[in-house]
């Protein structure tokens, strides 16, 4: 995966071609925000961003 949807920083999450995620909570420790994402066929879709 490339960058975080909230701040654009790089992520450590590794996604393979056969990876499927649904409602995955992706947390950014730098800006302390969480985003829900879906992943299927290497396509990442942001469902919801939580702003604290």
mmCIF file with all atom_site columns, N, CA and C in Angstrom:
data_model
loop_
_atom_site.group_PDB
_atom_site.id
_atom_site.type_symbol
_atom_site.label_atom_id
_atom_site.label_alt_id
_atom_site.label_comp_id
_atom_site.label_asym_id
_atom_site.label_entity_id
_atom_site.label_seq_id
_atom_site.pdbx_PDB_ins_code
_atom_site.Cartn_x
_atom_site.Cartn_y
_atom_site.Cartn_z
_atom_site.occupancy
_atom_site.B_iso_or_equiv
_atom_site.pdbx_formal_charge
_atom_site.auth_seq_id
_atom_site.auth_comp_id
_atom_site.auth_asym_id
_atom_site.auth_atom_id
_atom_site.pdbx_PDB_model_num
ATOM 1   N N  . UNK A 1 1  ? 0.853   -1.173  0.000  1.00 0.00 ? 1  UNK A N  1
ATOM 2   C CA . UNK A 1 1  ? 0.000   0.000   0.000  1.00 0.00 ? 1  UNK A CA 1
ATOM 3   C C  . UNK A 1 1  ? 0.897   1.235   0.000  1.00 0.00 ? 1  UNK A C  1
ATOM 4   N N  . UNK A 1 2  ? 0.427   2.285   -0.539 1.00 0.00 ? 2  UNK A N  1
ATOM 5   C CA . UNK A 1 2  ? 1.234   3.480   -0.674 1.00 0.00 ? 2  UNK A CA 1
ATOM 6   C C  . UNK A 1 2  ? 1.176   4.401   0.527  1.00 0.00 ? 2  UNK A C  1
ATOM 7   N N  . UNK A 1 3  ? 0.210   5.297   0.553  1.00 0.00 ? 3  UNK A N  1
ATOM 8   C CA . UNK A 1 3  ? 0.178   6.326   1.583  1.00 0.00 ? 3  UNK A CA 1
ATOM 9   C C  . UNK A 1 3  ? -1.121  6.274   2.380  1.00 0.00 ? 3  UNK A C  1
ATOM 10  N N  . UNK A 1 4  ? -1.075  6.907   3.544  1.00 0.00 ? 4  UNK A N  1
ATOM 11  C CA . UNK A 1 4  ? -2.259  6.995   4.394  1.00 0.00 ? 4  UNK A CA 1
ATOM 12  C C  . UNK A 1 4  ? -3.217  8.044   3.837  1.00 0.00 ? 4  UNK A C  1
ATOM 13  N N  . UNK A 1 5  ? -4.526  7.785   3.887  1.00 0.00 ? 5  UNK A N  1
ATOM 14  C CA . UNK A 1 5  ? -5.479  8.741   3.329  1.00 0.00 ? 5  UNK A CA 1
ATOM 15  C C  . UNK A 1 5  ? -5.604  10.029  4.143  1.00 0.00 ? 5  UNK A C  1
ATOM 16  N N  . UNK A 1 6  ? -5.249  10.013  5.421  1.00 0.00 ? 6  UNK A N  1
ATOM 17  C CA . UNK A 1 6  ? -5.450  11.192  6.269  1.00 0.00 ? 6  UNK A CA 1
ATOM 18  C C  . UNK A 1 6  ? -4.340  12.215  6.120  1.00 0.00 ? 6  UNK A C  1
ATOM 19  N N  . UNK A 1 7  ? -3.071  11.773  6.001  1.00 0.00 ? 7  UNK A N  1
ATOM 20  C CA . UNK A 1 7  ? -1.967  12.727  6.006  1.00 0.00 ? 7  UNK A CA 1
ATOM 21  C C  . UNK A 1 7  ? -0.969  12.524  4.858  1.00 0.00 ? 7  UNK A C  1
ATOM 22  N N  . UNK A 1 8  ? -1.081  11.432  4.127  1.00 0.00 ? 8  UNK A N  1
ATOM 23  C CA . UNK A 1 8  ? -0.179  11.199  3.007  1.00 0.00 ? 8  UNK A CA 1
ATOM 24  C C  . UNK A 1 8  ? 1.133   10.541  3.366  1.00 0.00 ? 8  UNK A C  1
ATOM 25  N N  . UNK A 1 9  ? 1.339   10.169  4.638  1.00 0.00 ? 9  UNK A N  1
ATOM 26  C CA . UNK A 1 9  ? 2.566   9.486   5.047  1.00 0.00 ? 9  UNK A CA 1
ATOM 27  C C  . UNK A 1 9  ? 2.551   8.037   4.572  1.00 0.00 ? 9  UNK A C  1
ATOM 28  N N  . UNK A 1 10 ? 3.737   7.451   4.474  1.00 0.00 ? 10 UNK A N  1
ATOM 29  C CA . UNK A 1 10 ? 3.839   6.059   4.062  1.00 0.00 ? 10 UNK A CA 1
ATOM 30  C C  . UNK A 1 10 ? 3.310   5.145   5.156  1.00 0.00 ? 10 UNK A C  1
ATOM 31  N N  . UNK A 1 11 ? 2.808   3.987   4.742  1.00 0.00 ? 11 UNK A N  1
ATOM 32  C CA . UNK A 1 11 ? 2.291   3.006   5.682  1.00 0.00 ? 11 UNK A CA 1
ATOM 33  C C  . UNK A 1 11 ? 3.123   1.729   5.613  1.00 0.00 ? 11 UNK A C  1
ATOM 34  N N  . UNK A 1 12 ? 3.074   0.944   6.656  1.00 0.00 ? 12 UNK A N  1
ATOM 35  C CA . UNK A 1 12 ? 3.812   -0.328  6.702  1.00 0.00 ? 12 UNK A CA 1
ATOM 36  C C  . UNK A 1 12 ? 2.939   -1.501  6.273  1.00 0.00 ? 12 UNK A C  1
ATOM 37  N N  . UNK A 1 13 ? 1.695   -1.233  5.962  1.00 0.00 ? 13 UNK A N  1
ATOM 38  C CA . UNK A 1 13 ? 0.757   -2.278  5.576  1.00 0.00 ? 13 UNK A CA 1
ATOM 39  C C  . UNK A 1 13 ? 1.145   -2.849  4.220  1.00 0.00 ? 13 UNK A C  1
ATOM 40  N N  . UNK A 1 14 ? 1.273   -4.174  4.155  1.00 0.00 ? 14 UNK A N  1
ATOM 41  C CA . UNK A 1 14 ? 1.631   -4.831  2.901  1.00 0.00 ? 14 UNK A CA 1
ATOM 42  C C  . UNK A 1 14 ? 0.391   -5.521  2.351  1.00 0.00 ? 14 UNK A C  1
ATOM 43  N N  . UNK A 1 15 ? 0.088   -5.243  1.096  1.00 0.00 ? 15 UNK A N  1
ATOM 44  C CA . UNK A 1 15 ? -1.081  -5.825  0.450  1.00 0.00 ? 15 UNK A CA 1
ATOM 45  C C  . UNK A 1 15 ? -0.624  -6.629  -0.756 1.00 0.00 ? 15 UNK A C  1
ATOM 46  N N  . UNK A 1 16 ? -1.030  -7.894  -0.773 1.00 0.00 ? 16 UNK A N  1
ATOM 47  C CA . UNK A 1 16 ? -0.707  -8.760  -1.907 1.00 0.00 ? 16 UNK A CA 1
ATOM 48  C C  . UNK A 1 16 ? -1.880  -8.758  -2.878 1.00 0.00 ? 16 UNK A C  1
ATOM 49  N N  . UNK A 1 17 ? -1.701  -9.386  -4.015 1.00 0.00 ? 17 UNK A N  1
ATOM 50  C CA . UNK A 1 17 ? -2.748  -9.417  -5.038 1.00 0.00 ? 17 UNK A CA 1
ATOM 51  C C  . UNK A 1 17 ? -3.985  -10.176 -4.564 1.00 0.00 ? 17 UNK A C  1
ATOM 52  N N  . UNK A 1 18 ? -3.807  -11.149 -3.661 1.00 0.00 ? 18 UNK A N  1
ATOM 53  C CA . UNK A 1 18 ? -4.952  -11.927 -3.181 1.00 0.00 ? 18 UNK A CA 1
ATOM 54  C C  . UNK A 1 18 ? -5.486  -11.438 -1.834 1.00 0.00 ? 18 UNK A C  1
ATOM 55  N N  . UNK A 1 19 ? -5.061  -10.269 -1.364 1.00 0.00 ? 19 UNK A N  1
ATOM 56  C CA . UNK A 1 19 ? -5.512  -9.719  -0.087 1.00 0.00 ? 19 UNK A CA 1
ATOM 57  C C  . UNK A 1 19 ? -6.884  -9.079  -0.246 1.00 0.00 ? 19 UNK A C  1
ATOM 58  N N  . UNK A 1 20 ? -7.779  -9.409  0.693  1.00 0.00 ? 20 UNK A N  1
ATOM 59  C CA . UNK A 1 20 ? -9.090  -8.770  0.738  1.00 0.00 ? 20 UNK A CA 1
ATOM 60  C C  . UNK A 1 20 ? -9.349  -8.305  2.159  1.00 0.00 ? 20 UNK A C  1
ATOM 61  N N  . UNK A 1 21 ? -9.677  -7.033  2.310  1.00 0.00 ? 21 UNK A N  1
ATOM 62  C CA . UNK A 1 21 ? -10.007 -6.458  3.614  1.00 0.00 ? 21 UNK A CA 1
ATOM 63  C C  . UNK A 1 21 ? -11.347 -5.754  3.503  1.00 0.00 ? 21 UNK A C  1
ATOM 64  N N  . UNK A 1 22 ? -12.150 -5.853  4.546  1.00 0.00 ? 22 UNK A N  1
ATOM 65  C CA . UNK A 1 22 ? -13.434 -5.159  4.567  1.00 0.00 ? 22 UNK A CA 1
ATOM 66  C C  . UNK A 1 22 ? -13.577 -4.483  5.921  1.00 0.00 ? 22 UNK A C  1
ATOM 67  N N  . UNK A 1 23 ? -13.842 -3.183  5.919  1.00 0.00 ? 23 UNK A N  1
ATOM 68  C CA . UNK A 1 23 ? -13.976 -2.389  7.141  1.00 0.00 ? 23 UNK A CA 1
ATOM 69  C C  . UNK A 1 23 ? -12.740 -2.505  8.021  1.00 0.00 ? 23 UNK A C  1
ATOM 70  N N  . UNK A 1 24 ? -11.563 -2.375  7.415  1.00 0.00 ? 24 UNK A N  1
ATOM 71  C CA . UNK A 1 24 ? -10.299 -2.490  8.137  1.00 0.00 ? 24 UNK A CA 1
ATOM 72  C C  . UNK A 1 24 ? -9.951  -1.135  8.751  1.00 0.00 ? 24 UNK A C  1
ATOM 73  N N  . UNK A 1 25 ? -9.725  -1.077  10.071 1.00 0.00 ? 25 UNK A N  1
ATOM 74  C CA . UNK A 1 25 ? -9.360  0.197   10.707 1.00 0.00 ? 25 UNK A CA 1
ATOM 75  C C  . UNK A 1 25 ? -7.870  0.484   10.529 1.00 0.00 ? 25 UNK A C  1
ATOM 76  N N  . UNK A 1 26 ? -7.548  1.436   9.688  1.00 0.00 ? 26 UNK A N  1
ATOM 77  C CA . UNK A 1 26 ? -6.165  1.832   9.419  1.00 0.00 ? 26 UNK A CA 1
ATOM 78  C C  . UNK A 1 26 ? -5.848  3.041   10.277 1.00 0.00 ? 26 UNK A C  1
ATOM 79  N N  . UNK A 1 27 ? -4.917  2.879   11.225 1.00 0.00 ? 27 UNK A N  1
ATOM 80  C CA . UNK A 1 27 ? -4.600  3.929   12.196 1.00 0.00 ? 27 UNK A CA 1
ATOM 81  C C  . UNK A 1 27 ? -3.268  4.574   11.858 1.00 0.00 ? 27 UNK A C  1
ATOM 82  N N  . UNK A 1 28 ? -3.224  5.903   11.946 1.00 0.00 ? 28 UNK A N  1
ATOM 83  C CA . UNK A 1 28 ? -1.988  6.653   11.732 1.00 0.00 ? 28 UNK A CA 1
ATOM 84  C C  . UNK A 1 28 ? -1.473  7.140   13.080 1.00 0.00 ? 28 UNK A C  1
ATOM 85  N N  . UNK A 1 29 ? -0.307  6.663   13.527 1.00 0.00 ? 29 UNK A N  1
ATOM 86  C CA . UNK A 1 29 ? 0.214   7.092   14.827 1.00 0.00 ? 29 UNK A CA 1
ATOM 87  C C  . UNK A 1 29 ? 0.714   8.540   14.825 1.00 0.00 ? 29 UNK A C  1
ATOM 88  N N  . UNK A 1 30 ? 1.043   9.064   13.655 1.00 0.00 ? 30 UNK A N  1
ATOM 89  C CA . UNK A 1 30 ? 1.558   10.431  13.594 1.00 0.00 ? 30 UNK A CA 1
ATOM 90  C C  . UNK A 1 30 ? 0.444   11.460  13.817 1.00 0.00 ? 30 UNK A C  1
ATOM 91  N N  . UNK A 1 31 ? -0.654  11.357  13.067 1.00 0.00 ? 31 UNK A N  1
ATOM 92  C CA . UNK A 1 31 ? -1.724  12.337  13.210 1.00 0.00 ? 31 UNK A CA 1
ATOM 93  C C  . UNK A 1 31 ? -2.873  11.816  14.073 1.00 0.00 ? 31 UNK A C  1
ATOM 94  N N  . UNK A 1 32 ? -2.740  10.584  14.555 1.00 0.00 ? 32 UNK A N  1
ATOM 95  C CA . UNK A 1 32 ? -3.712  9.968   15.478 1.00 0.00 ? 32 UNK A CA 1
ATOM 96  C C  . UNK A 1 32 ? -5.124  9.944   14.917 1.00 0.00 ? 32 UNK A C  1
ATOM 97  N N  . UNK A 1 33 ? -5.239  9.597   13.660 1.00 0.00 ? 33 UNK A N  1
ATOM 98  C CA . UNK A 1 33 ? -6.544  9.463   13.023 1.00 0.00 ? 33 UNK A CA 1
ATOM 99  C C  . UNK A 1 33 ? -6.710  8.045   12.528 1.00 0.00 ? 33 UNK A C  1
ATOM 100 N N  . UNK A 1 34 ? -7.954  7.621   12.438 1.00 0.00 ? 34 UNK A N  1
ATOM 101 C CA . UNK A 1 34 ? -8.260  6.282   11.972 1.00 0.00 ? 34 UNK A CA 1
ATOM 102 C C  . UNK A 1 34 ? -9.172  6.381   10.764 1.00 0.00 ? 34 UNK A C  1
ATOM 103 N N  . UNK A 1 35 ? -8.915  5.549   9.768  1.00 0.00 ? 35 UNK A N  1
ATOM 104 C CA . UNK A 1 35 ? -9.740  5.489   8.567  1.00 0.00 ? 35 UNK A CA 1
ATOM 105 C C  . UNK A 1 35 ? -10.168 4.049   8.355  1.00 0.00 ? 35 UNK A C  1
ATOM 106 N N  . UNK A 1 36 ? -11.417 3.857   7.948  1.00 0.00 ? 36 UNK A N  1
ATOM 107 C CA . UNK A 1 36 ? -11.885 2.530   7.580  1.00 0.00 ? 36 UNK A CA 1
ATOM 108 C C  . UNK A 1 36 ? -11.660 2.361   6.088  1.00 0.00 ? 36 UNK A C  1
ATOM 109 N N  . UNK A 1 37 ? -11.031 1.235   5.711  1.00 0.00 ? 37 UNK A N  1
ATOM 110 C CA . UNK A 1 37 ? -10.741 0.996   4.301  1.00 0.00 ? 37 UNK A CA 1
ATOM 111 C C  . UNK A 1 37 ? -11.236 -0.384  3.878  1.00 0.00 ? 37 UNK A C  1
ATOM 112 N N  . UNK A 1 38 ? -11.487 -0.529  2.587  1.00 0.00 ? 38 UNK A N  1
ATOM 113 C CA . UNK A 1 38 ? -11.746 -1.809  1.943  1.00 0.00 ? 38 UNK A CA 1
ATOM 114 C C  . UNK A 1 38 ? -10.637 -2.029  0.928  1.00 0.00 ? 38 UNK A C  1
ATOM 115 N N  . UNK A 1 39 ? -10.182 -3.277  0.799  1.00 0.00 ? 39 UNK A N  1
ATOM 116 C CA . UNK A 1 39 ? -9.153  -3.615  -0.191 1.00 0.00 ? 39 UNK A CA 1
ATOM 117 C C  . UNK A 1 39 ? -9.600  -4.865  -0.932 1.00 0.00 ? 39 UNK A C  1
ATOM 118 N N  . UNK A 1 40 ? -9.594  -4.768  -2.249 1.00 0.00 ? 40 UNK A N  1
ATOM 119 C CA . UNK A 1 40 ? -9.891  -5.933  -3.083 1.00 0.00 ? 40 UNK A CA 1
ATOM 120 C C  . UNK A 1 40 ? -9.205  -5.735  -4.425 1.00 0.00 ? 40 UNK A C  1
ATOM 121 N N  . UNK A 1 41 ? -8.504  -6.752  -4.881 1.00 0.00 ? 41 UNK A N  1
ATOM 122 C CA . UNK A 1 41 ? -7.773  -6.707  -6.158 1.00 0.00 ? 41 UNK A CA 1
ATOM 123 C C  . UNK A 1 41 ? -6.829  -5.511  -6.224 1.00 0.00 ? 41 UNK A C  1
ATOM 124 N N  . UNK A 1 42 ? -6.096  -5.271  -5.151 1.00 0.00 ? 42 UNK A N  1
ATOM 125 C CA . UNK A 1 42 ? -5.112  -4.185  -5.029 1.00 0.00 ? 42 UNK A CA 1
ATOM 126 C C  . UNK A 1 42 ? -5.726  -2.783  -5.138 1.00 0.00 ? 42 UNK A C  1
ATOM 127 N N  . UNK A 1 43 ? -7.044  -2.676  -5.028 1.00 0.00 ? 43 UNK A N  1
ATOM 128 C CA . UNK A 1 43 ? -7.725  -1.387  -5.040 1.00 0.00 ? 43 UNK A CA 1
ATOM 129 C C  . UNK A 1 43 ? -8.131  -1.030  -3.617 1.00 0.00 ? 43 UNK A C  1
ATOM 130 N N  . UNK A 1 44 ? -7.685  0.129   -3.127 1.00 0.00 ? 44 UNK A N  1
ATOM 131 C CA . UNK A 1 44 ? -7.990  0.589   -1.771 1.00 0.00 ? 44 UNK A CA 1
ATOM 132 C C  . UNK A 1 44 ? -9.085  1.638   -1.851 1.00 0.00 ? 44 UNK A C  1
ATOM 133 N N  . UNK A 1 45 ? -10.163 1.427   -1.068 1.00 0.00 ? 45 UNK A N  1
ATOM 134 C CA . UNK A 1 45 ? -11.274 2.364   -1.019 1.00 0.00 ? 45 UNK A CA 1
ATOM 135 C C  . UNK A 1 45 ? -11.430 2.847   0.411  1.00 0.00 ? 45 UNK A C  1
ATOM 136 N N  . UNK A 1 46 ? -11.426 4.163   0.607  1.00 0.00 ? 46 UNK A N  1
ATOM 137 C CA . UNK A 1 46 ? -11.631 4.743   1.932  1.00 0.00 ? 46 UNK A CA 1
ATOM 138 C C  . UNK A 1 46 ? -13.130 4.841   2.171  1.00 0.00 ? 46 UNK A C  1
ATOM 139 N N  . UNK A 1 47 ? -13.594 4.201   3.266  1.00 0.00 ? 47 UNK A N  1
ATOM 140 C CA . UNK A 1 47 ? -15.007 4.216   3.604  1.00 0.00 ? 47 UNK A CA 1
ATOM 141 C C  . UNK A 1 47 ? -15.349 5.405   4.460  1.00 0.00 ? 47 UNK A C  1
ATOM 142 N N  . UNK A 1 48 ? -14.549 5.596   5.516  1.00 0.00 ? 48 UNK A N  1
ATOM 143 C CA . UNK A 1 48 ? -14.870 6.635   6.484  1.00 0.00 ? 48 UNK A CA 1
ATOM 144 C C  . UNK A 1 48 ? -13.590 7.107   7.157  1.00 0.00 ? 48 UNK A C  1
ATOM 145 N N  . UNK A 1 49 ? -13.507 8.414   7.351  1.00 0.00 ? 49 UNK A N  1
ATOM 146 C CA . UNK A 1 49 ? -12.399 8.999   8.093  1.00 0.00 ? 49 UNK A CA 1
ATOM 147 C C  . UNK A 1 49 ? -12.928 9.515   9.411  1.00 0.00 ? 49 UNK A C  1
ATOM 148 N N  . UNK A 1 50 ? -12.269 9.163   10.491 1.00 0.00 ? 50 UNK A N  1
ATOM 149 C CA . UNK A 1 50 ? -12.649 9.675   11.807 1.00 0.00 ? 50 UNK A CA 1
ATOM 150 C C  . UNK A 1 50 ? -11.697 10.792  12.189 1.00 0.00 ? 50 UNK A C  1
ATOM 151 N N  . UNK A 1 51 ? -12.231 11.948  12.467 1.00 0.00 ? 51 UNK A N  1
ATOM 152 C CA . UNK A 1 51 ? -11.420 13.095  12.851 1.00 0.00 ? 51 UNK A CA 1
ATOM 153 C C  . UNK A 1 51 ? -11.660 13.368  14.325 1.00 0.00 ? 51 UNK A C  1
ATOM 154 N N  . UNK A 1 52 ? -10.577 13.347  15.110 1.00 0.00 ? 52 UNK A N  1
ATOM 155 C CA . UNK A 1 52 ? -10.704 13.598  16.544 1.00 0.00 ? 52 UNK A CA 1
ATOM 156 C C  . UNK A 1 52 ? -10.386 15.032  16.860 1.00 0.00 ? 52 UNK A C  1
#
